[in-house]
PDB file of C-alpha atoms and ligand atoms in Angstrom:
ATOM      1  CA  MET A 224    -115.730  33.492 -75.344  1.00 55.00           C
ATOM      2  CA  ARG A 225    -118.508  35.193 -77.274  1.00 56.00           C
ATOM      3  CA  MET A 226    -119.872  33.136 -80.176  1.00 56.00           C
ATOM      4  CA  ASN A 227    -122.062  34.323 -82.934  1.00 64.00           C
ATOM      5  CA  GLU A 228    -123.801  32.322 -85.656  1.00 61.00           C
ATOM      6  CA  SER A 229    -122.049  34.334 -88.308  1.00 72.00           C
ATOM      7  CA  ASP A 230    -118.558  33.912 -86.854  1.00 85.00           C
ATOM      8  CA  LEU A 231    -115.891  33.111 -89.397  1.00 90.00           C
ATOM      9  CA  ILE A 232    -113.865  30.905 -87.059  1.00 91.00           C
ATOM     10  CA  THR A 233    -115.119  28.624 -84.320  1.00 91.00           C
ATOM     11  CA  TRP A 234    -112.518  28.071 -81.626  1.00 91.00           C
ATOM     12  CA  SER A 235    -111.673  24.435 -81.203  1.00 90.00           C
ATOM     13  CA  ASP A 236    -109.460  22.702 -78.673  1.00 89.00           C
ATOM     14  CA  LYS A 237    -107.464  21.361 -81.592  1.00 90.00           C
ATOM     15  CA  PHE A 238    -105.955  24.885 -81.763  1.00 91.00           C
ATOM     16  CA  ALA A 239    -104.886  24.715 -78.110  1.00 90.00           C
ATOM     17  CA  CYS A 240    -101.413  23.952 -76.784  1.00 87.00           C
ATOM     18  CA  GLY A 241    -102.338  23.689 -73.098  1.00 81.00           C
ATOM     19  CA  ILE A 242    -100.249  26.712 -72.088  1.00 82.00           C
ATOM     20  CA  LYS A 243    -102.922  29.117 -70.844  1.00 82.00           C
ATOM     21  CA  LEU A 244    -101.148  32.331 -71.759  1.00 85.00           C
ATOM     22  CA  ILE A 245    -100.766  31.301 -75.404  1.00 90.00           C
ATOM     23  CA  ASP A 246    -104.192  29.700 -75.707  1.00 91.00           C
ATOM     24  CA  ASP A 247    -105.838  32.832 -74.293  1.00 92.00           C
ATOM     25  CA  GLN A 248    -104.007  34.988 -76.806  1.00 93.00           C
ATOM     26  CA  HIS A 249    -104.953  32.712 -79.707  1.00 95.00           C
ATOM     27  CA  LYS A 250    -108.590  32.811 -78.577  1.00 95.00           C
ATOM     28  CA  GLU A 251    -108.368  36.590 -78.532  1.00 95.00           C
ATOM     29  CA  LEU A 252    -106.983  36.554 -82.093  1.00 95.00           C
ATOM     30  CA  VAL A 253    -109.866  34.346 -83.237  1.00 95.00           C
ATOM     31  CA  GLU A 254    -112.263  36.729 -81.498  1.00 95.00           C
ATOM     32  CA  LEU A 255    -110.634  39.664 -83.239  1.00 94.00           C
ATOM     33  CA  VAL A 256    -111.064  38.063 -86.690  1.00 94.00           C
ATOM     34  CA  ASN A 257    -114.690  37.196 -85.896  1.00 95.00           C
ATOM     35  CA  GLU A 258    -115.382  40.688 -84.620  1.00 95.00           C
ATOM     36  CA  MET A 259    -114.012  42.120 -87.841  1.00 94.00           C
ATOM     37  CA  PHE A 260    -115.979  39.680 -89.953  1.00 94.00           C
ATOM     38  CA  ASN A 261    -119.153  40.596 -88.079  1.00 95.00           C
ATOM     39  CA  HIS A 262    -118.675  44.159 -89.262  1.00 95.00           C
ATOM     40  CA  VAL A 263    -118.809  43.138 -92.923  1.00 94.00           C
ATOM     41  CA  THR A 264    -121.985  44.882 -94.045  1.00 93.00           C
ATOM     42  CA  GLY A 265    -121.376  45.415 -97.732  1.00 91.00           C
ATOM     43  CA  ASN A 266    -121.542  49.160 -97.073  1.00 92.00           C
ATOM     44  CA  GLY A 267    -118.090  50.374 -98.094  1.00 89.00           C
ATOM     45  CA  LEU A 268    -118.171  53.630 -96.120  1.00 90.00           C
ATOM     46  CA  GLN A 269    -119.377  51.977 -92.955  1.00 93.00           C
ATOM     47  CA  GLU A 270    -116.785  49.223 -93.286  1.00 93.00           C
ATOM     48  CA  ARG A 271    -113.982  51.688 -93.910  1.00 91.00           C
ATOM     49  CA  ASP A 272    -114.971  53.734 -90.868  1.00 93.00           C
ATOM     50  CA  TYR A 273    -114.967  50.631 -88.688  1.00 95.00           C
ATOM     51  CA  PHE A 274    -111.671  49.433 -90.151  1.00 93.00           C
ATOM     52  CA  ASN A 275    -109.952  52.754 -89.526  1.00 92.00           C
ATOM     53  CA  ARG A 276    -111.109  52.724 -85.917  1.00 94.00           C
ATOM     54  CA  VAL A 277    -109.920  49.219 -85.048  1.00 94.00           C
ATOM     55  CA  ILE A 278    -107.030  48.263 -87.287  1.00 93.00           C
ATOM     56  CA  GLN A 279    -104.187  49.805 -85.295  1.00 93.00           C
ATOM     57  CA  GLU A 280    -105.333  48.161 -82.093  1.00 93.00           C
ATOM     58  CA  ALA A 281    -105.653  44.836 -83.923  1.00 93.00           C
ATOM     59  CA  VAL A 282    -102.120  45.099 -85.312  1.00 95.00           C
ATOM     60  CA  ASN A 283    -100.812  45.992 -81.852  1.00 95.00           C
ATOM     61  CA  TYR A 284    -102.495  42.951 -80.396  1.00 94.00           C
ATOM     62  CA  VAL A 285    -100.944  40.680 -83.020  1.00 95.00           C
ATOM     63  CA  LYS A 286     -97.518  42.195 -82.311  1.00 95.00           C
ATOM     64  CA  THR A 287     -97.967  41.641 -78.579  1.00 94.00           C
ATOM     65  CA  HIS A 288     -98.856  38.022 -79.223  1.00 94.00           C
ATOM     66  CA  PHE A 289     -95.851  37.486 -81.458  1.00 96.00           C
ATOM     67  CA  ALA A 290     -93.568  39.085 -78.872  1.00 94.00           C
ATOM     68  CA  THR A 291     -94.946  36.780 -76.165  1.00 92.00           C
ATOM     69  CA  GLU A 292     -94.353  33.686 -78.268  1.00 93.00           C
ATOM     70  CA  GLU A 293     -90.886  34.791 -79.275  1.00 94.00           C
ATOM     71  CA  LYS A 294     -89.926  35.434 -75.648  1.00 91.00           C
ATOM     72  CA  LEU A 295     -91.140  31.983 -74.660  1.00 89.00           C
ATOM     73  CA  MET A 296     -89.302  30.386 -77.547  1.00 92.00           C
ATOM     74  CA  LEU A 297     -86.060  32.110 -76.619  1.00 91.00           C
ATOM     75  CA  ALA A 298     -86.478  31.308 -72.945  1.00 86.00           C
ATOM     76  CA  THR A 299     -87.053  27.627 -73.734  1.00 86.00           C
ATOM     77  CA  LYS A 300     -84.309  27.503 -76.376  1.00 88.00           C
ATOM     78  CA  PHE A 301     -86.767  26.420 -79.058  1.00 93.00           C
ATOM     79  CA  PRO A 302     -84.661  25.402 -82.093  1.00 94.00           C
ATOM     80  CA  GLY A 303     -87.191  26.762 -84.613  1.00 96.00           C
ATOM     81  CA  TYR A 304     -87.086  30.296 -83.182  1.00 97.00           C
ATOM     82  CA  THR A 305     -85.433  32.075 -86.140  1.00 97.00           C
ATOM     83  CA  GLU A 306     -87.682  30.485 -88.742  1.00 97.00           C
ATOM     84  CA  HIS A 307     -90.756  31.230 -86.648  1.00 97.00           C
ATOM     85  CA  LYS A 308     -89.799  34.844 -86.017  1.00 98.00           C
ATOM     86  CA  LYS A 309     -89.316  35.315 -89.782  1.00 97.00           C
ATOM     87  CA  GLU A 310     -92.879  34.081 -90.360  1.00 97.00           C
ATOM     88  CA  HIS A 311     -94.163  36.599 -87.834  1.00 97.00           C
ATOM     89  CA  GLU A 312     -92.224  39.414 -89.474  1.00 98.00           C
ATOM     90  CA  SER A 313     -93.368  38.563 -92.990  1.00 96.00           C
ATOM     91  CA  PHE A 314     -96.961  38.406 -91.780  1.00 96.00           C
ATOM     92  CA  ILE A 315     -96.735  41.896 -90.263  1.00 96.00           C
ATOM     93  CA  LEU A 316     -95.311  43.172 -93.578  1.00 96.00           C
ATOM     94  CA  ALA A 317     -98.145  41.486 -95.491  1.00 94.00           C
ATOM     95  CA  VAL A 318    -100.715  42.978 -93.105  1.00 94.00           C
ATOM     96  CA  VAL A 319     -99.245  46.446 -93.552  1.00 94.00           C
ATOM     97  CA  ASP A 320     -99.361  45.989 -97.372  1.00 92.00           C
ATOM     98  CA  ASN A 321    -102.977  44.902 -97.143  1.00 90.00           C
ATOM     99  CA  ILE A 322    -103.855  47.821 -94.880  1.00 91.00           C
ATOM    100  CA  ASN A 323    -102.260  50.248 -97.319  1.00 91.00           C
ATOM    101  CA  ASP A 324    -104.137  48.662-100.232  1.00 89.00           C
ATOM    102  CA  TYR A 325    -107.379  48.812 -98.313  1.00 85.00           C
ATOM    103  CA  LYS A 326    -106.872  52.436 -97.329  1.00 84.00           C
ATOM    104  CA  ALA A 327    -105.949  53.311-100.913  1.00 86.00           C
ATOM    105  CA  GLY A 328    -109.178  51.705-102.107  1.00 81.00           C
ATOM    106  CA  LYS A 329    -107.353  49.036-104.110  1.00 80.00           C
ATOM    107  CA  ARG A 330    -109.205  45.757-104.613  1.00 67.00           C
ATOM    108  CA  LEU A 331    -109.594  44.693-100.998  1.00 80.00           C
ATOM    109  CA  THR A 332    -112.857  44.748 -99.093  1.00 88.00           C
ATOM    110  CA  LEU A 333    -113.287  44.222 -95.362  1.00 92.00           C
ATOM    111  CA  SER A 334    -114.467  40.725 -96.204  1.00 92.00           C
ATOM    112  CA  THR A 335    -111.360  39.791 -98.226  1.00 90.00           C
ATOM    113  CA  PHE A 336    -109.103  41.412 -95.648  1.00 91.00           C
ATOM    114  CA  THR A 337    -110.740  39.424 -92.859  1.00 93.00           C
ATOM    115  CA  ARG A 338    -110.513  36.182 -94.812  1.00 93.00           C
ATOM    116  CA  PHE A 339    -106.835  36.818 -95.427  1.00 92.00           C
ATOM    117  CA  LEU A 340    -106.375  37.184 -91.645  1.00 93.00           C
ATOM    118  CA  LYS A 341    -108.367  34.045 -90.971  1.00 94.00           C
ATOM    119  CA  ASP A 342    -106.413  31.939 -93.461  1.00 94.00           C
ATOM    120  CA  TRP A 343    -103.095  33.107 -92.097  1.00 94.00           C
ATOM    121  CA  VAL A 344    -103.995  32.742 -88.413  1.00 93.00           C
ATOM    122  CA  LEU A 345    -105.409  29.249 -88.852  1.00 93.00           C
ATOM    123  CA  SER A 346    -102.614  27.917 -90.997  1.00 93.00           C
ATOM    124  CA  HIS A 347     -99.951  29.536 -88.803  1.00 94.00           C
ATOM    125  CA  ILE A 348    -101.367  27.995 -85.623  1.00 94.00           C
ATOM    126  CA  ALA A 349    -101.775  24.613 -87.302  1.00 91.00           C
ATOM    127  CA  LEU A 350     -98.340  24.498 -88.929  1.00 92.00           C
ATOM    128  CA  MET A 351     -95.857  26.828 -87.244  1.00 94.00           C
ATOM    129  CA  ASP A 352     -97.212  27.216 -83.720  1.00 95.00           C
ATOM    130  CA  LYS A 353     -97.841  23.474 -83.605  1.00 94.00           C
ATOM    131  CA  LYS A 354     -94.080  22.913 -83.835  1.00 94.00           C
ATOM    132  CA  TYR A 355     -93.353  24.800 -80.630  1.00 91.00           C
ATOM    133  CA  PHE A 356     -96.491  23.377 -78.974  1.00 91.00           C
ATOM    134  CA  ASP A 357     -94.963  19.945 -79.449  1.00 91.00           C
ATOM    135  CA  TYR A 358     -91.623  21.177 -78.168  1.00 90.00           C
ATOM    136  CA  PHE A 359     -93.194  22.844 -75.110  1.00 86.00           C
ATOM    137  CA  LYS A 360     -95.035  19.663 -74.299  1.00 83.00           C
ATOM    138  CA  THR A 361     -91.803  17.760 -74.124  1.00 84.00           C
ATOM    139  CA  ILE A 362     -90.335  20.153 -71.544  1.00 80.00           C
ATOM    140  CA  ALA A 363     -93.366  21.521 -69.659  1.00 77.00           C
ATOM    141  CA  THR A 364     -94.457  20.398 -66.232  1.00 75.00           C
ATOM    142  CA  ARG A 365     -97.934  18.995 -65.893  1.00 72.00           C
ATOM    143  CA  LYS A 366     -99.550  20.365 -62.757  1.00 72.00           C
ATOM    144  CA  ALA A 367    -102.010  18.542 -60.514  1.00 75.00           C
ATOM    145  CA  ASP A 368    -104.935  20.014 -62.462  1.00 78.00           C
ATOM    146  CA  GLY A 369    -103.536  18.526 -65.670  1.00 73.00           C
ATOM    147  CA  LYS A 370    -102.591  21.910 -67.155  1.00 72.00           C
ATOM    148  CA  LEU A 371     -99.163  22.566 -68.562  1.00 71.00           C
ATOM    149  CA  SER A 372     -96.806  25.216 -67.305  1.00 74.00           C
ATOM    150  CA  ILE A 373     -93.241  26.095 -68.072  1.00 73.00           C
ATOM    151  CA  THR A 374     -91.033  26.960 -65.136  1.00 68.00           C
ATOM    152  CA  ALA A 375     -87.447  28.172 -64.993  1.00 63.00           C
ATOM    153  CA  ASP A 376     -86.419  24.617 -64.097  1.00 64.00           C
ATOM    154  CA  ASP A 377     -88.110  23.232 -67.204  1.00 62.00           C
ATOM    155  CA  VAL A 378     -86.184  25.735 -69.262  1.00 60.00           C
ATOM    156  CA  ASN A 379     -82.870  24.989 -67.607  1.00 60.00           C
ATOM    157  CA  ASN A 380     -83.340  21.290 -68.133  1.00 57.00           C
ATOM    158  CA  ALA A 381     -84.420  21.583 -71.772  1.00 50.00           C
TER     159      ALA A 381
HETATM  160 FE1  FEO B 113     -99.357  32.241 -82.451  1.00 60.03          FE
HETATM  161 FE2  FEO B 113     -96.673  32.187 -84.030  1.00 60.03          FE
HETATM  162  O1  FEO B 113     -98.259  32.992 -83.689  1.00 60.03           O
END
């Protein structure tokens, strides 16, 4: 993973759940926030141009991640699924509001937008995602290399 001195978030294993698919996606989200933050120049026009080029792809990536998690939660019969899905949905609504405000030139700057993303991503991983991490760990199979995986059997036995 690319690291830069001016990154806003430094990936740490404390964010990891041990399920490669999810950890890779979370790393990608961290990368996305850092990439955005590294385009904060203080030049409004430049920032707006960058934002307009990347924001849809960023939102799509977040949606893909949420869909992956939700599928895994359903497949493993995670009891906190509904609550978690609601958090995802309200985040997407908040992002869309922020995007509209940014595009309309209201208050937000690329820096504040990026910090909003950072705060949400970090607190969501630490609080909400952590709940299903713990659940996964109770049902996942530990392979010979020590990594966790969830198989159909794990799900059926959950
Ligand atoms: Fe990793 Fe619930 O988002």
